[in-house]
Amino acid sequence: MTTFEPEIVALCCNWCSYAGADLAGVSRIQYPPNVRILRVMCSGRVEVGHIIRALEMGADGVLVTGCHPGDCHYISGNEQAEKAIAATKEILTVLGMEDRLSLEWISAAEGQRFGQVMTDFVERIRALGPNPMKEAKVSRGNPGDVPGRLEDLVDRTGVMYCLECGKCEATCPITRMEIAYSPMLIVEEALRDLPEELEADKGLWNCITCGLCSHRCPSGVDFLEFVRQAREVETSSCDRCAHGGVFHALAGIMANEAVSQPGRLDWVEDGMEVAEKGELLYFTGCLPYFEPVLWDVDVHPAGALGSTVRVMNHAGIVPVVMADERCCGHDLVWSGQSGTAFAELARLNVEAIKATGARRVVFTCPEGLRTFAKDYPRVLGEDAIDFELLHITQLFAELIEEGRLELPEGTDEAVPLTIQDPCRLGRHMGIVDAPRKVLDSLPGYELREMEHHGLNAHCCGTSSWLNCGTFSKRIQVERMTQAEDAGADLLVTACPKCFSHFNCTLNEPGSDDTPPKPAVEIVDISVLLSKTLGLEGGGDR
Amino acid sequence: MTKDESVLIIGGGIAGFQAALDLAAAGVQVHMVEKSPSIGGRMAQLDKTFPTNDCSICILAPKMIETYGHKNINVRTYAEVQKVSGSIGDFQVEILQKARFVYEDKCTGCGACMEKCPKKVSSEYEMGLADRRAIYFPFAQAVPRVATIDKDACIHFKTGKCLLCVKECQAGAIDHKMEDEVITVNVGAIIVATGFDVYLPYEMEEYGYGRYENVVTAMEFERIINAAGPTHGHMQRLSEDKGRPKRLAFIQCVGARDVRHDRPYCSAVCCMHSTKEAMLAREHHSDTDSWIFYTDMRAFGKGFWEYIERGERDYGINYIRGKPGEIIEDPETKDLILYYTDRETREVRALEVEMVILATALIPRADAPEVAQILGIEMDEYNFFKAPNVMMSTDTTREGVYMAGYCQKPMDIPDAVAQGSATAARAMEAMAQNPKGGTSQKEVTA
C-alpha cells in the first residue's frame, strides 16, 4: 500500500496539446490530477535545462508534448524537440532517471488521447516511485552563512589597497567591449559600502573570472576572490547561466547522496583498463555529461576521456575511475550558488576518493583541479585533501620525462600548433610549463606561442557556464585569430571547456556578411597525444 | 678633533662626493672606495637634472675632479671593502684593490689602447646600448682617466696571446701580471653611499620589455637622448629602422608601488624624470608628442609642481591618470599600441606610439646584502639600509656607520647631497666623541 502520489510537470505546446488539454476539459475526459501543465509556444522551446531543473526541484516525471510530425506551426520545432529530448534522455541515463521523461505528440483534436497519455504517464511514474530529489537534504543557492557584509569582503580580498590606477580596466577583456563594466568600479562600489549599487551592477556577473586583472594588479587585489565572494553575498539565481542552467542543476542533483549515477562509466570502452581501487585516480569531471548538453552546438569534447585512459594504459597505468564521482561544484562556486550543495559535493567526492585508496588524483578539467586545490580546503578544512592533485598535462609530462611513452620518430614536415592556457590552469594554479613540455616532445609538431601566453594568456571567453553572449563570442574569435596569426594550424586546449567554447563558436552558422572564421582546428591535448602514439585507431595525424 | 682623523666613504657618487668634500674641507682625511673603474655614480649617466634641466655631467664633473684632486681625499677606484672590524672611533677596514692591469701613475689617458683592443663587450655605463672594449674608460669624463682591463673579457687572459694594447701603449702602463692587493686603513667613522640599481622589468610581460625593441627603461632613454650617448644625441628607436620616434609614451610606477613584485614603495623621482625626458624630447624635436601615464602625480618637492605645469603648458605633454593594461607591438612597423582607459568616458582606448619609456622601480643595489653583512648593519624588507629611528635618518644600526643617498631610501639628487653633508657632520661628531680612533693614517699593504 503506497501513499506516493507522483508530481508531474507537463510542458505542452500552445498550438496542439495545450489545446488538446482544453478539449479534454470541455469533453469532461477524466485523467489523474497529478499533472501540472506549463504552456510553451512550441515543444522546440523546451531545453535540456528546463527538464533537468524540474527534476532537480523534485518533479517525479516530466512530459513534453508537441504537434505530430509535419504539423509544427514553426515548421520544424517538434524535430528540434525530438533531438533535445533524446539528448536529455542520454543525461538521464547516466543518472538512472531516463524513464522519468517522455515526449508525446498530441494534436488539438485529440482530447481523448491527451487524457490517455496523462493517465499512462502518471501510472508509469507511480510504478517507478518517487524522484530521489524529493528527499534532497542540500540545495544550491545563496549560502546565507558566508559574509553578509561587504566590509568583511573588502578586508579579506585586499580591495582596500586599490590605487585606482586603472590597470585592471585597461587589461580586462570585457571592459574592452563593454564600457559599463569595470573591475575598478566594482571595487569602488564595495569600498564605498554600497551593497545596493553593487547588487544592481550587472558587471559583477559580467566578469569571466579569467584573473588577468588580478595577475597584473600592482596593489595585489585578489579580484577573483572578491568576485567569488561578492556573488555569494548577492542574491543568487541562475539568470546568467548558459545552456538553461543545466550544469548548475546537475550539480544540485549530484550533491544529494541518494542520487546515484548508474550510467557514469558508460564511456569506458572494451579494451580500456580501469580499476575500482588503485594508486592513481582519474577524475573525469562533467565530461560524461558534456555532449548531450551541447547537442545543439555539435561539440564533442568527450573523446578526451577515452584518449586519456588509452595513454595511461599505454604507459602501464590502470587508473581508478569512480561510478560515484560527482560534480566538483566549480560552477556553483563561481555563480554564487554554493548553498549547502557545494560542501556536500566536496565531502562526497573526497570520501569516495579516499575509499579507493588513491594517492594521486588526475584531472582533465583545470576547473576541477582548482576547485579541489583551493575551494575544497575552504569548506572541508586545510588538511582534508591528503592526496596529490595533478593536471593531466603534468602526468603526461612526467610520463614523457620518465620515458614511459614510446613516441614515434618525427617527420620532416612539422605541423605548427599553439596552446591555449586555461585560466584555471595558468593564472589560478600557476601551471604553464607542463602542457608545453608535452607539446615540445610530440614529433611532427612545432609549438608557436601566441602573443599572449602562459600567465599572460587570454581567456577562451567564458567560464562556469555563465554569461555566454556576444562578448564571449568576440573574445573567442579574437583568441582564435591570435592563434592563426601565430601561424598555427592547430589550437591545442588543455581544458574541455576551452575546447567546447572554441568549437561552439567555430560551428556557429553565420550569415553571408559574417567574416570568415579563423582557420584553426581545435584539438584536445590528450586526444593529440593519444593520436601521436597511434592509440586512436585510424587517426590521420 | 685632531688633524689625522679619517673617515671611509663607500661609493663614489654624488652623495659620497658631498660628504667627502665637506669632511676634507674640515681637515679630515677621507678614504673613498669606489667599486667601478671611475667615480661619478648614477648622476654621471643622466642627461639633465630636474627641475632646472641643468646638464648633469656639467655640474657633476667639477665635483668629481675636486674630490679626486683634493689633498685630503684618497680615492680608490676599482676597489671594494671586504672586511670591517673595530668600533666607532676606531674601525679597521680591509680594502680589496682589484688589479686593473694598468698603472694609474703611468697611464696618460690617451686612449690608444682601446682603439686597438679587438674585444667588444656591452657597456655598463650605456645601459648595454653600446659596446666598450675589454680595456676601457667607463665613459668619456671618467675620473681617474686611467684605462682598466676587464679580466673576464680580455683575450689575453683566455688565450695568453693578443697584447695589442701593450704594443700600443707608449707609456708602458699596461701590465697583465698585476695582482689584487689588500689594503688596511684605520678610520674613525664610515659613510656608506652605494646608490641604487635600475629594475629591469622582464617579468612584467604585459609591457614587453626585452621582447619589444622600442620599449626601454628611463635610464636607457636618458642615454639615448644624451649628446655623449650611444646615438650621439640623436633620438632614435632601437628597432632596425633606427627611426626618430615622434610619439612617446611614458609609463610610471613599473615594478614600483607594486606589491605583486614586492615593491610597494614609490621610487620618488620618476614623476619628475619622465616629465624631464618628455621635455627634452620636445627640445630635441619640436614635433615630438608625449603621453605620461601616471598612478598619482607625486611632484612634492620645491618647484616640482610648477615643473609639471610647465611640461603641460609649454611642452604639450599629455598627462593621463591611469596605467596602461598592456602594450602590443605591431610586428610590421615595430610601433607600440598601448591600451588604457579614458577616465572621462571610461572607454578603453588604444594609443599607438613609436617608443615607450618605462619609469621602472629604482632598487637597492644587488650587492646591498653583502655590503650590509660586511658593515654589520641592518636592511629593511626591500634591502635599503635601515635607520634606527626617524630622528636619526642618516645613521645606520651600527654606531659610527652612516649612510647617504639612495642606498637608504628613494630620494632625488638634492636630498642625496643634503644627506652627504649630514653624514659628514655625523662622522665628525663621532670622531670628536671617540678620539682614540683614527690615529693611524699609514696604509699597510698586505
Tab-separated table of N, CA and C in Angstrom, chain A residues 64-151:
chain	number	residue	atom	x	y	z
A	64	VAL	N	6.806	16.010	-22.132
A	64	VAL	CA	6.824	17.082	-23.120
A	64	VAL	C	5.885	16.660	-24.244
A	65	THR	N	4.990	17.562	-24.608
A	65	THR	CA	4.068	17.196	-25.677
A	65	THR	C	4.114	18.239	-26.776
A	66	GLY	N	4.001	17.746	-28.025
A	66	GLY	CA	4.054	18.658	-29.163
A	66	GLY	C	3.191	18.162	-30.300
A	67	CYS	N	3.290	18.888	-31.411
A	67	CYS	CA	2.472	18.564	-32.570
A	67	CYS	C	3.005	17.318	-33.270
A	68	HIS	N	2.130	16.628	-33.916
A	68	HIS	CA	2.563	15.448	-34.670
A	68	HIS	C	3.578	15.855	-35.731
A	69	PRO	N	4.480	14.952	-36.073
A	69	PRO	CA	5.479	15.267	-37.102
A	69	PRO	C	4.800	15.797	-38.365
A	70	GLY	N	5.328	16.886	-38.871
A	70	GLY	CA	4.767	17.503	-40.059
A	70	GLY	C	3.745	18.581	-39.749
A	71	ASP	N	3.274	18.640	-38.499
A	71	ASP	CA	2.221	19.600	-38.148
A	71	ASP	C	2.737	20.828	-37.423
A	72	CYS	N	4.038	20.925	-37.211
A	72	CYS	CA	4.554	22.003	-36.365
A	72	CYS	C	4.187	23.363	-36.949
A	73	HIS	N	3.752	24.271	-36.088
A	73	HIS	CA	3.396	25.616	-36.543
A	73	HIS	C	4.623	26.429	-36.887
A	74	TYR	N	5.761	25.964	-36.452
A	74	TYR	CA	7.009	26.658	-36.790
A	74	TYR	C	7.871	25.765	-37.681
A	75	ILE	N	7.200	24.914	-38.415
A	75	ILE	CA	7.789	24.031	-39.422
A	75	ILE	C	8.571	22.857	-38.817
A	76	SER	N	9.612	23.196	-37.982
A	76	SER	CA	10.451	22.078	-37.542
A	76	SER	C	10.689	22.064	-36.037
A	77	GLY	N	9.875	22.796	-35.279
A	77	GLY	CA	10.093	22.874	-33.824
A	77	GLY	C	10.046	21.507	-33.169
A	78	ASN	N	9.110	20.690	-33.638
A	78	ASN	CA	8.993	19.377	-32.988
A	78	ASN	C	10.178	18.477	-33.318
A	79	GLU	N	10.795	18.731	-34.480
A	79	GLU	CA	12.004	17.941	-34.794
A	79	GLU	C	13.127	18.310	-33.822
A	80	GLN	N	13.217	19.622	-33.520
A	80	GLN	CA	14.185	20.083	-32.519
A	80	GLN	C	13.899	19.406	-31.181
A	81	ALA	N	12.598	19.376	-30.847
A	81	ALA	CA	12.214	18.797	-29.554
A	81	ALA	C	12.666	17.343	-29.476
A	82	GLU	N	12.516	16.630	-30.563
A	82	GLU	CA	12.913	15.221	-30.566
A	82	GLU	C	14.388	15.071	-30.228
A	83	LYS	N	15.195	15.952	-30.845
A	83	LYS	CA	16.645	15.886	-30.594
A	83	LYS	C	16.970	16.269	-29.153
A	84	ALA	N	16.305	17.332	-28.683
A	84	ALA	CA	16.587	17.790	-27.317
A	84	ALA	C	16.191	16.730	-26.298
A	85	ILE	N	15.072	16.085	-26.551
A	85	ILE	CA	14.621	15.076	-25.590
A	85	ILE	C	15.547	13.854	-25.646
A	86	ALA	N	16.008	13.519	-26.847
A	86	ALA	CA	16.939	12.387	-26.959
A	86	ALA	C	18.217	12.688	-26.180
A	87	ALA	N	18.703	13.949	-26.307
A	87	ALA	CA	19.916	14.334	-25.585
A	87	ALA	C	19.669	14.298	-24.082
A	88	THR	N	18.511	14.800	-23.675
A	88	THR	CA	18.194	14.814	-22.237
A	88	THR	C	18.125	13.386	-21.701
A	89	LYS	N	17.577	12.495	-22.534
A	89	LYS	CA	17.500	11.085	-22.111
A	89	LYS	C	18.902	10.515	-21.876
A	90	GLU	N	19.837	10.954	-22.709
A	90	GLU	CA	21.226	10.478	-22.525
A	90	GLU	C	21.743	10.901	-21.153
A	91	ILE	N	21.463	12.151	-20.791
A	91	ILE	CA	21.906	12.644	-19.479
A	91	ILE	C	21.220	11.854	-18.380
A	92	LEU	N	19.907	11.667	-18.570
A	92	LEU	CA	19.155	10.983	-17.525
A	92	LEU	C	19.550	9.515	-17.423
A	93	THR	N	20.049	8.958	-18.511
A	93	THR	CA	20.524	7.577	-18.465
A	93	THR	C	21.710	7.476	-17.504
A	94	VAL	N	22.596	8.483	-17.557
A	94	VAL	CA	23.729	8.478	-16.629
A	94	VAL	C	23.206	8.502	-15.187
A	95	LEU	N	22.151	9.294	-14.971
A	95	LEU	CA	21.616	9.440	-13.620
A	95	LEU	C	20.604	8.346	-13.270
A	96	GLY	N	20.342	7.455	-14.220
A	96	GLY	CA	19.357	6.405	-13.982
A	96	GLY	C	17.938	6.940	-13.885
A	97	MET	N	17.658	8.030	-14.541
A	97	MET	CA	16.331	8.640	-14.441
A	97	MET	C	15.653	8.725	-15.802
A	98	GLU	N	16.141	7.961	-16.781
A	98	GLU	CA	15.648	8.171	-18.143
A	98	GLU	C	14.150	7.896	-18.288
A	99	ASP	N	13.596	7.005	-17.421
A	99	ASP	CA	12.172	6.680	-17.550
A	99	ASP	C	11.255	7.769	-17.022
A	100	ARG	N	11.864	8.791	-16.389
A	100	ARG	CA	11.023	9.862	-15.839
A	100	ARG	C	10.701	10.934	-16.874
A	101	LEU	N	11.153	10.726	-18.094
A	101	LEU	CA	10.932	11.719	-19.153
A	101	LEU	C	10.261	11.052	-20.342
A	102	SER	N	9.299	11.754	-20.913
A	102	SER	CA	8.664	11.216	-22.106
A	102	SER	C	8.283	12.348	-23.054
A	103	LEU	N	8.313	12.054	-24.339
A	103	LEU	CA	7.878	13.017	-25.362
A	103	LEU	C	6.716	12.381	-26.115
A	104	GLU	N	5.633	13.115	-26.221
A	104	GLU	CA	4.443	12.564	-26.904
A	104	GLU	C	3.911	13.591	-27.881
A	105	TRP	N	3.318	13.125	-28.953
A	105	TRP	CA	2.657	14.014	-29.924
A	105	TRP	C	1.156	13.963	-29.684
A	106	ILE	N	0.539	15.102	-29.407
A	106	ILE	CA	-0.916	15.159	-29.172
A	106	ILE	C	-1.451	16.369	-29.930
A	107	SER	N	-2.386	16.171	-30.809
A	107	SER	CA	-2.917	17.307	-31.564
A	107	SER	C	-4.052	17.967	-30.800
A	108	ALA	N	-4.498	19.118	-31.313
A	108	ALA	CA	-5.577	19.863	-30.669
A	108	ALA	C	-6.882	19.088	-30.711
A	109	ALA	N	-6.968	18.157	-31.632
A	109	ALA	CA	-8.219	17.408	-31.789
A	109	ALA	C	-8.246	16.148	-30.934
A	110	GLU	N	-7.115	15.876	-30.253
A	110	GLU	CA	-7.020	14.581	-29.566
A	110	GLU	C	-7.214	14.701	-28.059
A	111	GLY	N	-8.347	15.174	-27.651
A	111	GLY	CA	-8.668	15.293	-26.224
A	111	GLY	C	-8.619	13.946	-25.536
A	112	GLN	N	-9.147	12.982	-26.196
A	112	GLN	CA	-9.182	11.634	-25.638
A	112	GLN	C	-7.763	11.125	-25.418
A	113	ARG	N	-6.934	11.326	-26.461
A	113	ARG	CA	-5.550	10.862	-26.376
A	113	ARG	C	-4.807	11.612	-25.258
A	114	PHE	N	-5.100	12.898	-25.128
A	114	PHE	CA	-4.458	13.664	-24.058
A	114	PHE	C	-4.691	13.000	-22.705
A	115	GLY	N	-5.950	12.669	-22.438
A	115	GLY	CA	-6.280	12.039	-21.157
A	115	GLY	C	-5.560	10.713	-20.998
A	116	GLN	N	-5.504	9.973	-22.100
A	116	GLN	CA	-4.886	8.652	-22.041
A	116	GLN	C	-3.382	8.758	-21.754
A	117	VAL	N	-2.725	9.688	-22.487
A	117	VAL	CA	-1.267	9.862	-22.305
A	117	VAL	C	-0.964	10.260	-20.856
A	118	MET	N	-1.753	11.179	-20.323
A	118	MET	CA	-1.523	11.630	-18.949
A	118	MET	C	-1.706	10.479	-17.976
A	119	THR	N	-2.761	9.737	-18.159
A	119	THR	CA	-3.049	8.622	-17.256
A	119	THR	C	-1.911	7.594	-17.308
A	120	ASP	N	-1.502	7.249	-18.531
A	120	ASP	CA	-0.440	6.252	-18.674
A	120	ASP	C	0.855	6.725	-18.021
A	121	PHE	N	1.180	8.014	-18.255
A	121	PHE	CA	2.448	8.534	-17.728
A	121	PHE	C	2.439	8.563	-16.201
A	122	VAL	N	1.320	8.986	-15.633
A	122	VAL	CA	1.222	9.030	-14.167
A	122	VAL	C	1.394	7.627	-13.599
A	123	GLU	N	0.781	6.667	-14.238
A	123	GLU	CA	0.880	5.300	-13.718
A	123	GLU	C	2.306	4.775	-13.856
A	124	ARG	N	2.940	5.120	-14.972
A	124	ARG	CA	4.328	4.684	-15.183
A	124	ARG	C	5.234	5.258	-14.077
A	125	ILE	N	5.028	6.537	-13.768
A	125	ILE	CA	5.867	7.177	-12.741
A	125	ILE	C	5.513	6.625	-11.362
A	126	ARG	N	4.228	6.371	-11.141
A	126	ARG	CA	3.824	5.796	-9.854
A	126	ARG	C	4.571	4.489	-9.629
A	127	ALA	N	4.671	3.705	-10.711
A	127	ALA	CA	5.366	2.424	-10.595
A	127	ALA	C	6.865	2.626	-10.314
A	128	LEU	N	7.432	3.721	-10.861
A	128	LEU	CA	8.864	3.987	-10.650
A	128	LEU	C	9.180	4.402	-9.217
A	129	GLY	N	8.228	5.006	-8.573
A	129	GLY	CA	8.473	5.512	-7.218
A	129	GLY	C	8.958	6.950	-7.269
A	130	PRO	N	9.136	7.536	-6.106
A	130	PRO	CA	9.448	8.967	-6.069
A	130	PRO	C	10.861	9.280	-6.599
A	131	ASN	N	11.002	10.480	-7.114
A	131	ASN	CA	12.296	11.029	-7.514
A	131	ASN	C	13.153	11.169	-6.257
A	132	PRO	N	14.378	10.616	-6.291
A	132	PRO	CA	15.214	10.744	-5.074
A	132	PRO	C	15.415	12.199	-4.640
A	133	MET	N	15.279	13.129	-5.561
A	133	MET	CA	15.473	14.539	-5.213
A	133	MET	C	14.382	15.060	-4.282
A	134	LYS	N	13.295	14.308	-4.166
A	134	LYS	CA	12.233	14.715	-3.232
A	134	LYS	C	12.764	14.815	-1.809
A	135	GLU	N	13.688	13.926	-1.519
A	135	GLU	CA	14.242	13.883	-0.164
A	135	GLU	C	15.529	14.714	-0.063
A	136	ALA	N	15.750	15.578	-1.043
A	136	ALA	CA	17.009	16.326	-1.074
A	136	ALA	C	17.261	17.057	0.241
A	137	LYS	N	18.469	16.851	0.774
A	137	LYS	CA	18.798	17.492	2.046
A	137	LYS	C	19.623	18.761	1.819
A	138	VAL	N	20.237	18.833	0.666
A	138	VAL	CA	21.045	20.023	0.383
A	138	VAL	C	20.555	20.674	-0.899
A	139	SER	N	20.835	21.932	-1.023
A	139	SER	CA	20.433	22.606	-2.253
A	139	SER	C	21.453	23.669	-2.599
A	140	ARG	N	21.451	24.064	-3.865
A	140	ARG	CA	22.324	25.150	-4.275
A	140	ARG	C	21.588	26.461	-4.042
A	141	GLY	N	22.313	27.540	-4.080
A	141	GLY	CA	21.675	28.831	-3.856
A	141	GLY	C	22.544	29.669	-2.961
A	142	ASN	N	22.020	30.781	-2.520
A	142	ASN	CA	22.785	31.660	-1.643
A	142	ASN	C	23.054	30.956	-0.327
A	143	PRO	N	24.296	30.807	0.028
A	143	PRO	CA	24.601	30.024	1.221
A	143	PRO	C	24.145	30.675	2.520
A	144	GLY	N	24.002	31.977	2.532
A	144	GLY	CA	23.445	32.610	3.723
A	144	GLY	C	24.435	32.794	4.842
A	145	ASP	N	25.285	31.793	5.108
A	145	ASP	CA	26.179	31.935	6.265
A	145	ASP	C	27.510	32.570	5.905
A	146	VAL	N	27.788	32.750	4.615
A	146	VAL	CA	29.027	33.449	4.251
A	146	VAL	C	28.831	34.942	4.467
A	147	PRO	N	29.914	35.711	4.413
A	147	PRO	CA	29.825	37.109	4.838
A	147	PRO	C	28.638	37.832	4.250
A	148	GLY	N	27.834	38.324	5.081
A	148	GLY	CA	26.682	39.063	4.611
A	148	GLY	C	27.055	40.505	4.404
A	149	ARG	N	28.216	40.884	4.915
A	149	ARG	CA	28.544	42.293	4.861
A	149	ARG	C	29.767	42.543	3.998
A	150	LEU	N	29.656	43.604	3.260
A	150	LEU	CA	30.711	43.890	2.307
A	150	LEU	C	32.031	44.239	2.962
A	151	GLU	N	31.961	44.850	4.155
A	151	GLU	CA	33.228	45.247	4.784
A	151	GLU	C	34.142	44.048	4.982
